[in-house]
Amino acid sequence: MIRHVRLWMVALLALGCSAPIEHGLDEASANEMLTSLERAGIPASKTREDAGSFTLSVSRGDVVVAMELLRSLGLPRGKRPSLGDIFKQGSILPTPTEERAHYVEGLGSEIARTLEDIDGVMLAHVHLVLPEIDPLSVEGKPRLPAQASVLLKVRAGHSMPVAETDVQRLVAGSVPGLAPAAVSVVFTQASPLPASHGVSLVPLGPLRVSPASRAPIVGAGAVALVVIALLAGLLLLLARRLAARQRQP
């Protein structure tokens, strides 16, 4: 009897378990991906790892659809280093050229991260050209003026989440000596989501789940009922045996 119960419990775990699709996520990335999946009707969960990062999981029947959806949305976003992170990676005694390169890289990364916080912007790339002072100029005028180019990848099927002039003002306000007119902005839309991503939820008792999750959940529930019945029968059998021993002289 006990052997059969163990077999049923193994079967229950096999039907009801979920599959991880992303590891090592920070909490902000995990929440963003979790929200995107839930909006598409794909149930998901996040669990904390030992190192403090998070793992994102979905049911085994939703793995392919979930991964395709996240890829089309550009998630998870790549971690952008801050100015402090970039300077920490430099040499102990950096040259002026290295310091300038680190500053330009870090500043561009900070601006791109700010642009990606705009709802609807999936990815941002910012390239900066800082002014170079002409050493022969008496007035210290720059030999090359400050310039910037910005590429924004926005979600498909949505209107532009931000105006070009707003992007120019934001970038120009972050770079000394940069005029808004010197900021070139290019918008590109992500590929439209395949039809398979339009996951409609189906009723399952008081809950609503994705079609791919319905069969495993129903199967897991059926196995759970069988296991409960077997455990109840086992307890009843043990109780009868115990009562019979107590009645013996």
JSON list of C-alpha atoms in Angstrom, two decimals:
[
{"chain": "A", "resi": 1, "resn": "MET", "atom": "CA", "xyz": [0.00, 0.00, 0.00]},
{"chain": "A", "resi": 2, "resn": "ILE", "atom": "CA", "xyz": [2.73, 2.46, 0.97]},
{"chain": "A", "resi": 3, "resn": "ARG", "atom": "CA", "xyz": [4.65, 1.67, -2.21]},
{"chain": "A", "resi": 4, "resn": "HIS", "atom": "CA", "xyz": [1.61, 2.54, -4.32]},
{"chain": "A", "resi": 5, "resn": "VAL", "atom": "CA", "xyz": [1.13, 5.80, -2.45]},
{"chain": "A", "resi": 6, "resn": "ARG", "atom": "CA", "xyz": [4.72, 6.80, -3.17]},
{"chain": "A", "resi": 7, "resn": "LEU", "atom": "CA", "xyz": [4.25, 6.06, -6.87]},
{"chain": "A", "resi": 8, "resn": "TRP", "atom": "CA", "xyz": [1.15, 8.24, -6.99]},
{"chain": "A", "resi": 9, "resn": "MET", "atom": "CA", "xyz": [2.96, 11.06, -5.22]},
{"chain": "A", "resi": 10, "resn": "VAL", "atom": "CA", "xyz": [5.79, 10.94, -7.77]},
{"chain": "A", "resi": 11, "resn": "ALA", "atom": "CA", "xyz": [3.25, 11.09, -10.56]},
{"chain": "A", "resi": 12, "resn": "LEU", "atom": "CA", "xyz": [1.60, 14.08, -8.90]},
{"chain": "A", "resi": 13, "resn": "LEU", "atom": "CA", "xyz": [4.88, 15.96, -8.74]},
{"chain": "A", "resi": 14, "resn": "ALA", "atom": "CA", "xyz": [5.64, 15.17, -12.37]},
{"chain": "A", "resi": 15, "resn": "LEU", "atom": "CA", "xyz": [2.31, 16.60, -13.52]},
{"chain": "A", "resi": 16, "resn": "GLY", "atom": "CA", "xyz": [2.21, 19.64, -11.32]},
{"chain": "A", "resi": 17, "resn": "CYS", "atom": "CA", "xyz": [5.80, 20.91, -11.40]},
{"chain": "A", "resi": 18, "resn": "SER", "atom": "CA", "xyz": [6.86, 24.03, -13.25]},
{"chain": "A", "resi": 19, "resn": "ALA", "atom": "CA", "xyz": [9.88, 24.67, -15.45]},
{"chain": "A", "resi": 20, "resn": "PRO", "atom": "CA", "xyz": [12.36, 27.55, -14.90]},
{"chain": "A", "resi": 21, "resn": "ILE", "atom": "CA", "xyz": [12.93, 29.73, -17.97]},
{"chain": "A", "resi": 22, "resn": "GLU", "atom": "CA", "xyz": [15.27, 32.40, -16.55]},
{"chain": "A", "resi": 23, "resn": "HIS", "atom": "CA", "xyz": [17.86, 32.36, -13.76]},
{"chain": "A", "resi": 24, "resn": "GLY", "atom": "CA", "xyz": [19.90, 35.02, -11.98]},
{"chain": "A", "resi": 25, "resn": "LEU", "atom": "CA", "xyz": [17.40, 37.86, -12.39]},
{"chain": "A", "resi": 26, "resn": "ASP", "atom": "CA", "xyz": [17.32, 40.95, -10.21]},
{"chain": "A", "resi": 27, "resn": "GLU", "atom": "CA", "xyz": [13.96, 41.67, -8.63]},
{"chain": "A", "resi": 28, "resn": "ALA", "atom": "CA", "xyz": [13.05, 44.50, -11.01]},
{"chain": "A", "resi": 29, "resn": "SER", "atom": "CA", "xyz": [13.68, 42.32, -14.08]},
{"chain": "A", "resi": 30, "resn": "ALA", "atom": "CA", "xyz": [11.81, 39.39, -12.56]},
{"chain": "A", "resi": 31, "resn": "ASN", "atom": "CA", "xyz": [8.80, 41.58, -11.78]},
{"chain": "A", "resi": 32, "resn": "GLU", "atom": "CA", "xyz": [8.77, 43.08, -15.27]},
{"chain": "A", "resi": 33, "resn": "MET", "atom": "CA", "xyz": [8.87, 39.66, -16.90]},
{"chain": "A", "resi": 34, "resn": "LEU", "atom": "CA", "xyz": [6.28, 38.27, -14.49]},
{"chain": "A", "resi": 35, "resn": "THR", "atom": "CA", "xyz": [3.90, 41.12, -15.29]},
{"chain": "A", "resi": 36, "resn": "SER", "atom": "CA", "xyz": [4.38, 40.71, -19.05]},
{"chain": "A", "resi": 37, "resn": "LEU", "atom": "CA", "xyz": [3.59, 37.00, -18.87]},
{"chain": "A", "resi": 38, "resn": "GLU", "atom": "CA", "xyz": [0.54, 37.52, -16.67]},
{"chain": "A", "resi": 39, "resn": "ARG", "atom": "CA", "xyz": [-0.81, 40.16, -19.08]},
{"chain": "A", "resi": 40, "resn": "ALA", "atom": "CA", "xyz": [-0.52, 37.63, -21.89]},
{"chain": "A", "resi": 41, "resn": "GLY", "atom": "CA", "xyz": [-2.46, 35.07, -19.86]},
{"chain": "A", "resi": 42, "resn": "ILE", "atom": "CA", "xyz": [0.55, 32.90, -18.99]},
{"chain": "A", "resi": 43, "resn": "PRO", "atom": "CA", "xyz": [0.70, 32.05, -15.26]},
{"chain": "A", "resi": 44, "resn": "ALA", "atom": "CA", "xyz": [4.22, 32.46, -13.91]},
{"chain": "A", "resi": 45, "resn": "SER", "atom": "CA", "xyz": [6.02, 32.58, -10.58]},
{"chain": "A", "resi": 46, "resn": "LYS", "atom": "CA", "xyz": [9.31, 33.86, -9.24]},
{"chain": "A", "resi": 47, "resn": "THR", "atom": "CA", "xyz": [11.46, 32.26, -6.54]},
{"chain": "A", "resi": 48, "resn": "ARG", "atom": "CA", "xyz": [14.45, 33.68, -4.72]},
{"chain": "A", "resi": 49, "resn": "GLU", "atom": "CA", "xyz": [17.79, 31.96, -5.24]},
{"chain": "A", "resi": 50, "resn": "ASP", "atom": "CA", "xyz": [20.53, 31.51, -2.65]},
{"chain": "A", "resi": 51, "resn": "ALA", "atom": "CA", "xyz": [22.54, 34.42, -4.07]},
{"chain": "A", "resi": 52, "resn": "GLY", "atom": "CA", "xyz": [19.62, 36.83, -3.70]},
{"chain": "A", "resi": 53, "resn": "SER", "atom": "CA", "xyz": [18.67, 36.73, -7.38]},
{"chain": "A", "resi": 54, "resn": "PHE", "atom": "CA", "xyz": [15.42, 35.31, -8.75]},
{"chain": "A", "resi": 55, "resn": "THR", "atom": "CA", "xyz": [14.28, 32.46, -10.98]},
{"chain": "A", "resi": 56, "resn": "LEU", "atom": "CA", "xyz": [11.23, 32.81, -13.22]},
{"chain": "A", "resi": 57, "resn": "SER", "atom": "CA", "xyz": [9.15, 29.68, -13.85]},
{"chain": "A", "resi": 58, "resn": "VAL", "atom": "CA", "xyz": [6.08, 28.72, -15.85]},
{"chain": "A", "resi": 59, "resn": "SER", "atom": "CA", "xyz": [4.23, 25.45, -16.32]},
{"chain": "A", "resi": 60, "resn": "ARG", "atom": "CA", "xyz": [5.90, 23.01, -18.69]},
{"chain": "A", "resi": 61, "resn": "GLY", "atom": "CA", "xyz": [3.14, 23.42, -21.25]},
{"chain": "A", "resi": 62, "resn": "ASP", "atom": "CA", "xyz": [3.77, 27.19, -21.44]},
{"chain": "A", "resi": 63, "resn": "VAL", "atom": "CA", "xyz": [7.58, 27.15, -21.75]},
{"chain": "A", "resi": 64, "resn": "VAL", "atom": "CA", "xyz": [7.80, 27.65, -25.52]},
{"chain": "A", "resi": 65, "resn": "VAL", "atom": "CA", "xyz": [5.12, 30.35, -25.68]},
{"chain": "A", "resi": 66, "resn": "ALA", "atom": "CA", "xyz": [6.56, 32.17, -22.67]},
{"chain": "A", "resi": 67, "resn": "MET", "atom": "CA", "xyz": [10.11, 32.20, -24.03]},
{"chain": "A", "resi": 68, "resn": "GLU", "atom": "CA", "xyz": [8.95, 33.43, -27.45]},
{"chain": "A", "resi": 69, "resn": "LEU", "atom": "CA", "xyz": [6.91, 36.18, -25.83]},
{"chain": "A", "resi": 70, "resn": "LEU", "atom": "CA", "xyz": [9.77, 37.39, -23.64]},
{"chain": "A", "resi": 71, "resn": "ARG", "atom": "CA", "xyz": [12.18, 37.34, -26.56]},
{"chain": "A", "resi": 72, "resn": "SER", "atom": "CA", "xyz": [9.80, 39.39, -28.70]},
{"chain": "A", "resi": 73, "resn": "LEU", "atom": "CA", "xyz": [9.50, 41.93, -25.86]},
{"chain": "A", "resi": 74, "resn": "GLY", "atom": "CA", "xyz": [13.27, 42.17, -25.44]},
{"chain": "A", "resi": 75, "resn": "LEU", "atom": "CA", "xyz": [13.17, 40.72, -21.94]},
{"chain": "A", "resi": 76, "resn": "PRO", "atom": "CA", "xyz": [15.11, 40.39, -19.79]},
{"chain": "A", "resi": 77, "resn": "ARG", "atom": "CA", "xyz": [16.87, 43.65, -20.46]},
{"chain": "A", "resi": 78, "resn": "GLY", "atom": "CA", "xyz": [20.64, 43.57, -20.28]},
{"chain": "A", "resi": 79, "resn": "LYS", "atom": "CA", "xyz": [22.04, 45.04, -17.10]},
{"chain": "A", "resi": 80, "resn": "ARG", "atom": "CA", "xyz": [23.49, 48.46, -17.79]},
{"chain": "A", "resi": 81, "resn": "PRO", "atom": "CA", "xyz": [26.51, 49.50, -15.71]},
{"chain": "A", "resi": 82, "resn": "SER", "atom": "CA", "xyz": [26.38, 52.84, -13.93]},
{"chain": "A", "resi": 83, "resn": "LEU", "atom": "CA", "xyz": [29.10, 55.47, -13.98]},
{"chain": "A", "resi": 84, "resn": "GLY", "atom": "CA", "xyz": [30.45, 54.15, -10.70]},
{"chain": "A", "resi": 85, "resn": "ASP", "atom": "CA", "xyz": [30.56, 50.57, -11.98]},
{"chain": "A", "resi": 86, "resn": "ILE", "atom": "CA", "xyz": [32.49, 51.58, -15.09]},
{"chain": "A", "resi": 87, "resn": "PHE", "atom": "CA", "xyz": [35.09, 53.59, -13.18]},
{"chain": "A", "resi": 88, "resn": "LYS", "atom": "CA", "xyz": [35.55, 50.70, -10.73]},
{"chain": "A", "resi": 89, "resn": "GLN", "atom": "CA", "xyz": [36.50, 48.45, -13.63]},
{"chain": "A", "resi": 90, "resn": "GLY", "atom": "CA", "xyz": [39.23, 50.83, -14.81]},
{"chain": "A", "resi": 91, "resn": "SER", "atom": "CA", "xyz": [42.92, 50.70, -14.05]},
{"chain": "A", "resi": 92, "resn": "ILE", "atom": "CA", "xyz": [44.40, 52.01, -10.80]},
{"chain": "A", "resi": 93, "resn": "LEU", "atom": "CA", "xyz": [46.01, 55.00, -12.53]},
{"chain": "A", "resi": 94, "resn": "PRO", "atom": "CA", "xyz": [43.85, 55.70, -15.59]},
{"chain": "A", "resi": 95, "resn": "THR", "atom": "CA", "xyz": [45.08, 58.04, -18.27]},
{"chain": "A", "resi": 96, "resn": "PRO", "atom": "CA", "xyz": [43.01, 61.09, -19.25]},
{"chain": "A", "resi": 97, "resn": "THR", "atom": "CA", "xyz": [41.94, 59.23, -22.39]},
{"chain": "A", "resi": 98, "resn": "GLU", "atom": "CA", "xyz": [40.70, 56.27, -20.32]},
{"chain": "A", "resi": 99, "resn": "GLU", "atom": "CA", "xyz": [38.85, 58.54, -17.93]},
{"chain": "A", "resi": 100, "resn": "ARG", "atom": "CA", "xyz": [37.16, 60.31, -20.82]},
{"chain": "A", "resi": 101, "resn": "ALA", "atom": "CA", "xyz": [36.17, 57.02, -22.45]},
{"chain": "A", "resi": 102, "resn": "HIS", "atom": "CA", "xyz": [34.78, 55.70, -19.16]},
{"chain": "A", "resi": 103, "resn": "TYR", "atom": "CA", "xyz": [32.83, 58.88, -18.60]},
{"chain": "A", "resi": 104, "resn": "VAL", "atom": "CA", "xyz": [31.28, 58.81, -22.08]},
{"chain": "A", "resi": 105, "resn": "GLU", "atom": "CA", "xyz": [30.37, 55.12, -21.73]},
{"chain": "A", "resi": 106, "resn": "GLY", "atom": "CA", "xyz": [28.88, 55.54, -18.29]},
{"chain": "A", "resi": 107, "resn": "LEU", "atom": "CA", "xyz": [26.93, 58.67, -19.20]},
{"chain": "A", "resi": 108, "resn": "GLY", "atom": "CA", "xyz": [25.47, 57.02, -22.28]},
{"chain": "A", "resi": 109, "resn": "SER", "atom": "CA", "xyz": [24.49, 53.98, -20.21]},
{"chain": "A", "resi": 110, "resn": "GLU", "atom": "CA", "xyz": [22.76, 56.16, -17.60]},
{"chain": "A", "resi": 111, "resn": "ILE", "atom": "CA", "xyz": [20.78, 58.03, -20.27]},
{"chain": "A", "resi": 112, "resn": "ALA", "atom": "CA", "xyz": [19.78, 54.78, -22.00]},
{"chain": "A", "resi": 113, "resn": "ARG", "atom": "CA", "xyz": [18.58, 53.34, -18.70]},
{"chain": "A", "resi": 114, "resn": "THR", "atom": "CA", "xyz": [16.44, 56.43, -18.13]},
{"chain": "A", "resi": 115, "resn": "LEU", "atom": "CA", "xyz": [14.90, 56.12, -21.60]},
{"chain": "A", "resi": 116, "resn": "GLU", "atom": "CA", "xyz": [14.11, 52.44, -21.01]},
{"chain": "A", "resi": 117, "resn": "ASP", "atom": "CA", "xyz": [12.08, 53.44, -17.96]},
{"chain": "A", "resi": 118, "resn": "ILE", "atom": "CA", "xyz": [9.54, 55.04, -20.31]},
{"chain": "A", "resi": 119, "resn": "ASP", "atom": "CA", "xyz": [6.54, 52.76, -20.69]},
{"chain": "A", "resi": 120, "resn": "GLY", "atom": "CA", "xyz": [6.57, 51.25, -24.19]},
{"chain": "A", "resi": 121, "resn": "VAL", "atom": "CA", "xyz": [10.32, 51.58, -24.77]},
{"chain": "A", "resi": 122, "resn": "MET", "atom": "CA", "xyz": [11.85, 48.11, -24.99]},
{"chain": "A", "resi": 123, "resn": "LEU", "atom": "CA", "xyz": [15.45, 49.02, -25.71]},
{"chain": "A", "resi": 124, "resn": "ALA", "atom": "CA", "xyz": [17.53, 52.19, -25.92]},
{"chain": "A", "resi": 125, "resn": "HIS", "atom": "CA", "xyz": [21.00, 52.82, -27.31]},
{"chain": "A", "resi": 126, "resn": "VAL", "atom": "CA", "xyz": [22.72, 56.16, -26.79]},
{"chain": "A", "resi": 127, "resn": "HIS", "atom": "CA", "xyz": [25.95, 57.18, -28.53]},
{"chain": "A", "resi": 128, "resn": "LEU", "atom": "CA", "xyz": [27.64, 60.38, -27.35]},
{"chain": "A", "resi": 129, "resn": "VAL", "atom": "CA", "xyz": [30.33, 62.52, -28.90]},
{"chain": "A", "resi": 130, "resn": "LEU", "atom": "CA", "xyz": [31.54, 65.02, -26.34]},
{"chain": "A", "resi": 131, "resn": "PRO", "atom": "CA", "xyz": [33.06, 68.34, -27.43]},
{"chain": "A", "resi": 132, "resn": "GLU", "atom": "CA", "xyz": [36.82, 68.43, -27.90]},
{"chain": "A", "resi": 133, "resn": "ILE", "atom": "CA", "xyz": [38.47, 71.70, -26.97]},
{"chain": "A", "resi": 134, "resn": "ASP", "atom": "CA", "xyz": [40.88, 73.04, -29.56]},
{"chain": "A", "resi": 135, "resn": "PRO", "atom": "CA", "xyz": [44.19, 73.64, -27.74]},
{"chain": "A", "resi": 136, "resn": "LEU", "atom": "CA", "xyz": [45.10, 76.33, -30.27]},
{"chain": "A", "resi": 137, "resn": "SER", "atom": "CA", "xyz": [41.90, 78.28, -29.76]},
{"chain": "A", "resi": 138, "resn": "VAL", "atom": "CA", "xyz": [42.31, 81.43, -27.67]},
{"chain": "A", "resi": 139, "resn": "GLU", "atom": "CA", "xyz": [38.66, 81.42, -26.60]},
{"chain": "A", "resi": 140, "resn": "GLY", "atom": "CA", "xyz": [38.68, 77.72, -25.81]},
{"chain": "A", "resi": 141, "resn": "LYS", "atom": "CA", "xyz": [36.07, 76.92, -28.44]},
{"chain": "A", "resi": 142, "resn": "PRO", "atom": "CA", "xyz": [35.50, 73.23, -29.10]},
{"chain": "A", "resi": 143, "resn": "ARG", "atom": "CA", "xyz": [37.06, 71.76, -32.19]},
{"chain": "A", "resi": 144, "resn": "LEU", "atom": "CA", "xyz": [34.13, 69.35, -32.48]},
{"chain": "A", "resi": 145, "resn": "PRO", "atom": "CA", "xyz": [30.69, 70.20, -31.04]},
{"chain": "A", "resi": 146, "resn": "ALA", "atom": "CA", "xyz": [28.85, 67.75, -28.82]},
{"chain": "A", "resi": 147, "resn": "GLN", "atom": "CA", "xyz": [26.58, 65.34, -30.68]},
{"chain": "A", "resi": 148, "resn": "ALA", "atom": "CA", "xyz": [24.41, 62.39, -29.80]},
{"chain": "A", "resi": 149, "resn": "SER", "atom": "CA", "xyz": [22.43, 59.69, -31.56]},
{"chain": "A", "resi": 150, "resn": "VAL", "atom": "CA", "xyz": [19.63, 57.72, -29.93]},
{"chain": "A", "resi": 151, "resn": "LEU", "atom": "CA", "xyz": [17.97, 54.52, -31.09]},
{"chain": "A", "resi": 152, "resn": "LEU", "atom": "CA", "xyz": [14.70, 53.58, -29.40]},
{"chain": "A", "resi": 153, "resn": "LYS", "atom": "CA", "xyz": [13.03, 50.23, -29.96]},
{"chain": "A", "resi": 154, "resn": "VAL", "atom": "CA", "xyz": [9.35, 50.44, -29.03]},
{"chain": "A", "resi": 155, "resn": "ARG", "atom": "CA", "xyz": [6.66, 47.80, -28.72]},
{"chain": "A", "resi": 156, "resn": "ALA", "atom": "CA", "xyz": [4.83, 46.75, -31.84]},
{"chain": "A", "resi": 157, "resn": "GLY", "atom": "CA", "xyz": [1.28, 47.91, -32.36]},
{"chain": "A", "resi": 158, "resn": "HIS", "atom": "CA", "xyz": [1.60, 50.87, -29.98]},
{"chain": "A", "resi": 159, "resn": "SER", "atom": "CA", "xyz": [1.87, 54.57, -30.69]},
{"chain": "A", "resi": 160, "resn": "MET", "atom": "CA", "xyz": [5.20, 56.23, -30.04]},
{"chain": "A", "resi": 161, "resn": "PRO", "atom": "CA", "xyz": [5.51, 56.42, -26.25]},
{"chain": "A", "resi": 162, "resn": "VAL", "atom": "CA", "xyz": [7.56, 59.63, -26.32]},
{"chain": "A", "resi": 163, "resn": "ALA", "atom": "CA", "xyz": [7.97, 62.53, -28.74]},
{"chain": "A", "resi": 164, "resn": "GLU", "atom": "CA", "xyz": [11.26, 63.09, -30.55]},
{"chain": "A", "resi": 165, "resn": "THR", "atom": "CA", "xyz": [11.60, 66.59, -29.10]},
{"chain": "A", "resi": 166, "resn": "ASP", "atom": "CA", "xyz": [11.20, 65.21, -25.56]},
{"chain": "A", "resi": 167, "resn": "VAL", "atom": "CA", "xyz": [14.00, 62.72, -26.18]},
{"chain": "A", "resi": 168, "resn": "GLN", "atom": "CA", "xyz": [16.22, 65.48, -27.55]},
{"chain": "A", "resi": 169, "resn": "ARG", "atom": "CA", "xyz": [15.60, 67.67, -24.50]},
{"chain": "A", "resi": 170, "resn": "LEU", "atom": "CA", "xyz": [16.21, 64.79, -22.09]},
{"chain": "A", "resi": 171, "resn": "VAL", "atom": "CA", "xyz": [19.52, 63.81, -23.68]},
{"chain": "A", "resi": 172, "resn": "ALA", "atom": "CA", "xyz": [20.69, 67.40, -24.14]},
{"chain": "A", "resi": 173, "resn": "GLY", "atom": "CA", "xyz": [19.91, 68.18, -20.53]},
{"chain": "A", "resi": 174, "resn": "SER", "atom": "CA", "xyz": [22.14, 65.31, -19.42]},
{"chain": "A", "resi": 175, "resn": "VAL", "atom": "CA", "xyz": [25.23, 66.26, -21.46]},
{"chain": "A", "resi": 176, "resn": "PRO", "atom": "CA", "xyz": [27.04, 69.58, -20.89]},
{"chain": "A", "resi": 177, "resn": "GLY", "atom": "CA", "xyz": [27.34, 71.64, -24.06]},
{"chain": "A", "resi": 178, "resn": "LEU", "atom": "CA", "xyz": [24.91, 69.49, -26.07]},
{"chain": "A", "resi": 179, "resn": "ALA", "atom": "CA", "xyz": [22.16, 71.31, -27.95]},
{"chain": "A", "resi": 180, "resn": "PRO", "atom": "CA", "xyz": [18.80, 69.53, -28.49]},
{"chain": "A", "resi": 181, "resn": "ALA", "atom": "CA", "xyz": [19.13, 70.05, -32.24]},
{"chain": "A", "resi": 182, "resn": "ALA", "atom": "CA", "xyz": [22.37, 68.04, -32.20]},
{"chain": "A", "resi": 183, "resn": "VAL", "atom": "CA", "xyz": [20.57, 64.92, -30.94]},
{"chain": "A", "resi": 184, "resn": "SER", "atom": "CA", "xyz": [19.46, 62.51, -33.66]},
{"chain": "A", "resi": 185, "resn": "VAL", "atom": "CA", "xyz": [16.62, 60.21, -32.66]},
{"chain": "A", "resi": 186, "resn": "VAL", "atom": "CA", "xyz": [15.60, 57.07, -34.54]},
{"chain": "A", "resi": 187, "resn": "PHE", "atom": "CA", "xyz": [12.53, 55.03, -33.62]},
{"chain": "A", "resi": 188, "resn": "THR", "atom": "CA", "xyz": [12.08, 51.40, -34.59]},
{"chain": "A", "resi": 189, "resn": "GLN", "atom": "CA", "xyz": [9.23, 49.06, -33.76]},
{"chain": "A", "resi": 190, "resn": "ALA", "atom": "CA", "xyz": [9.68, 45.52, -32.55]},
{"chain": "A", "resi": 191, "resn": "SER", "atom": "CA", "xyz": [8.32, 42.67, -34.62]},
{"chain": "A", "resi": 192, "resn": "PRO", "atom": "CA", "xyz": [4.62, 42.03, -33.98]},
{"chain": "A", "resi": 193, "resn": "LEU", "atom": "CA", "xyz": [3.81, 39.24, -31.59]},
{"chain": "A", "resi": 194, "resn": "PRO", "atom": "CA", "xyz": [2.88, 35.95, -33.24]},
{"chain": "A", "resi": 195, "resn": "ALA", "atom": "CA", "xyz": [-0.73, 34.89, -32.98]},
{"chain": "A", "resi": 196, "resn": "SER", "atom": "CA", "xyz": [0.24, 32.16, -30.54]},
{"chain": "A", "resi": 197, "resn": "HIS", "atom": "CA", "xyz": [1.07, 34.84, -27.98]},
{"chain": "A", "resi": 198, "resn": "GLY", "atom": "CA", "xyz": [-2.53, 35.87, -27.70]},
{"chain": "A", "resi": 199, "resn": "VAL", "atom": "CA", "xyz": [-3.20, 33.34, -25.00]},
{"chain": "A", "resi": 200, "resn": "SER", "atom": "CA", "xyz": [-6.82, 33.42, -23.87]},
{"chain": "A", "resi": 201, "resn": "LEU", "atom": "CA", "xyz": [-7.61, 32.15, -20.41]},
{"chain": "A", "resi": 202, "resn": "VAL", "atom": "CA", "xyz": [-10.04, 29.28, -19.97]},
{"chain": "A", "resi": 203, "resn": "PRO", "atom": "CA", "xyz": [-12.16, 28.65, -16.87]},
{"chain": "A", "resi": 204, "resn": "LEU", "atom": "CA", "xyz": [-11.14, 25.98, -14.39]},
{"chain": "A", "resi": 205, "resn": "GLY", "atom": "CA", "xyz": [-13.55, 26.08, -11.49]},
{"chain": "A", "resi": 206, "resn": "PRO", "atom": "CA", "xyz": [-13.19, 29.48, -9.79]},
{"chain": "A", "resi": 207, "resn": "LEU", "atom": "CA", "xyz": [-9.87, 30.08, -11.58]},
{"chain": "A", "resi": 208, "resn": "ARG", "atom": "CA", "xyz": [-8.87, 31.06, -15.12]},
{"chain": "A", "resi": 209, "resn": "VAL", "atom": "CA", "xyz": [-5.75, 29.45, -16.57]},
{"chain": "A", "resi": 210, "resn": "SER", "atom": "CA", "xyz": [-4.04, 29.20, -19.96]},
{"chain": "A", "resi": 211, "resn": "PRO", "atom": "CA", "xyz": [-5.13, 26.31, -22.22]},
{"chain": "A", "resi": 212, "resn": "ALA", "atom": "CA", "xyz": [-1.68, 24.72, -22.00]},
{"chain": "A", "resi": 213, "resn": "SER", "atom": "CA", "xyz": [-1.84, 24.72, -18.20]},
{"chain": "A", "resi": 214, "resn": "ARG", "atom": "CA", "xyz": [-5.37, 23.34, -17.92]},
{"chain": "A", "resi": 215, "resn": "ALA", "atom": "CA", "xyz": [-4.60, 19.68, -18.69]},
{"chain": "A", "resi": 216, "resn": "PRO", "atom": "CA", "xyz": [-1.62, 19.39, -16.28]},
{"chain": "A", "resi": 217, "resn": "ILE", "atom": "CA", "xyz": [-3.60, 21.09, -13.51]},
{"chain": "A", "resi": 218, "resn": "VAL", "atom": "CA", "xyz": [-6.61, 18.83, -14.05]},
{"chain": "A", "resi": 219, "resn": "GLY", "atom": "CA", "xyz": [-4.34, 15.79, -14.12]},
{"chain": "A", "resi": 220, "resn": "ALA", "atom": "CA", "xyz": [-2.53, 16.91, -10.98]},
{"chain": "A", "resi": 221, "resn": "GLY", "atom": "CA", "xyz": [-5.86, 17.49, -9.24]},
{"chain": "A", "resi": 222, "resn": "ALA", "atom": "CA", "xyz": [-7.10, 14.03, -10.21]},
{"chain": "A", "resi": 223, "resn": "VAL", "atom": "CA", "xyz": [-3.91, 12.41, -8.94]},
{"chain": "A", "resi": 224, "resn": "ALA", "atom": "CA", "xyz": [-4.17, 14.44, -5.74]},
{"chain": "A", "resi": 225, "resn": "LEU", "atom": "CA", "xyz": [-7.67, 13.14, -5.12]},
{"chain": "A", "resi": 226, "resn": "VAL", "atom": "CA", "xyz": [-6.50, 9.57, -5.68]},
{"chain": "A", "resi": 227, "resn": "VAL", "atom": "CA", "xyz": [-3.58, 10.06, -3.30]},
{"chain": "A", "resi": 228, "resn": "ILE", "atom": "CA", "xyz": [-5.88, 11.54, -0.65]},
{"chain": "A", "resi": 229, "resn": "ALA", "atom": "CA", "xyz": [-8.26, 8.60, -1.03]},
{"chain": "A", "resi": 230, "resn": "LEU", "atom": "CA", "xyz": [-5.38, 6.11, -0.70]},
{"chain": "A", "resi": 231, "resn": "LEU", "atom": "CA", "xyz": [-4.04, 7.88, 2.37]},
{"chain": "A", "resi": 232, "resn": "ALA", "atom": "CA", "xyz": [-7.50, 7.91, 3.92]},
{"chain": "A", "resi": 233, "resn": "GLY", "atom": "CA", "xyz": [-7.87, 4.17, 3.24]},
{"chain": "A", "resi": 234, "resn": "LEU", "atom": "CA", "xyz": [-4.44, 3.52, 4.71]},
{"chain": "A", "resi": 235, "resn": "LEU", "atom": "CA", "xyz": [-5.27, 5.47, 7.87]},
{"chain": "A", "resi": 236, "resn": "LEU", "atom": "CA", "xyz": [-8.57, 3.61, 8.20]},
{"chain": "A", "resi": 237, "resn": "LEU", "atom": "CA", "xyz": [-6.80, 0.27, 7.83]},
{"chain": "A", "resi": 238, "resn": "LEU", "atom": "CA", "xyz": [-4.20, 1.20, 10.45]},
{"chain": "A", "resi": 239, "resn": "ALA", "atom": "CA", "xyz": [-6.93, 2.37, 12.82]},
{"chain": "A", "resi": 240, "resn": "ARG", "atom": "CA", "xyz": [-8.80, -0.93, 12.49]},
{"chain": "A", "resi": 241, "resn": "ARG", "atom": "CA", "xyz": [-5.64, -2.96, 13.12]},
{"chain": "A", "resi": 242, "resn": "LEU", "atom": "CA", "xyz": [-4.84, -0.85, 16.16]},
{"chain": "A", "resi": 243, "resn": "ALA", "atom": "CA", "xyz": [-8.37, -1.31, 17.52]},
{"chain": "A", "resi": 244, "resn": "ALA", "atom": "CA", "xyz": [-8.20, -5.08, 16.93]},
{"chain": "A", "resi": 245, "resn": "ARG", "atom": "CA", "xyz": [-4.93, -5.33, 18.90]},
{"chain": "A", "resi": 246, "resn": "GLN", "atom": "CA", "xyz": [-6.38, -3.36, 21.77]},
{"chain": "A", "resi": 247, "resn": "ARG", "atom": "CA", "xyz": [-9.34, -5.80, 21.98]},
{"chain": "A", "resi": 248, "resn": "GLN", "atom": "CA", "xyz": [-7.03, -8.83, 22.28]},
{"chain": "A", "resi": 249, "resn": "PRO", "atom": "CA", "xyz": [-6.52, -10.12, 25.87]}
]
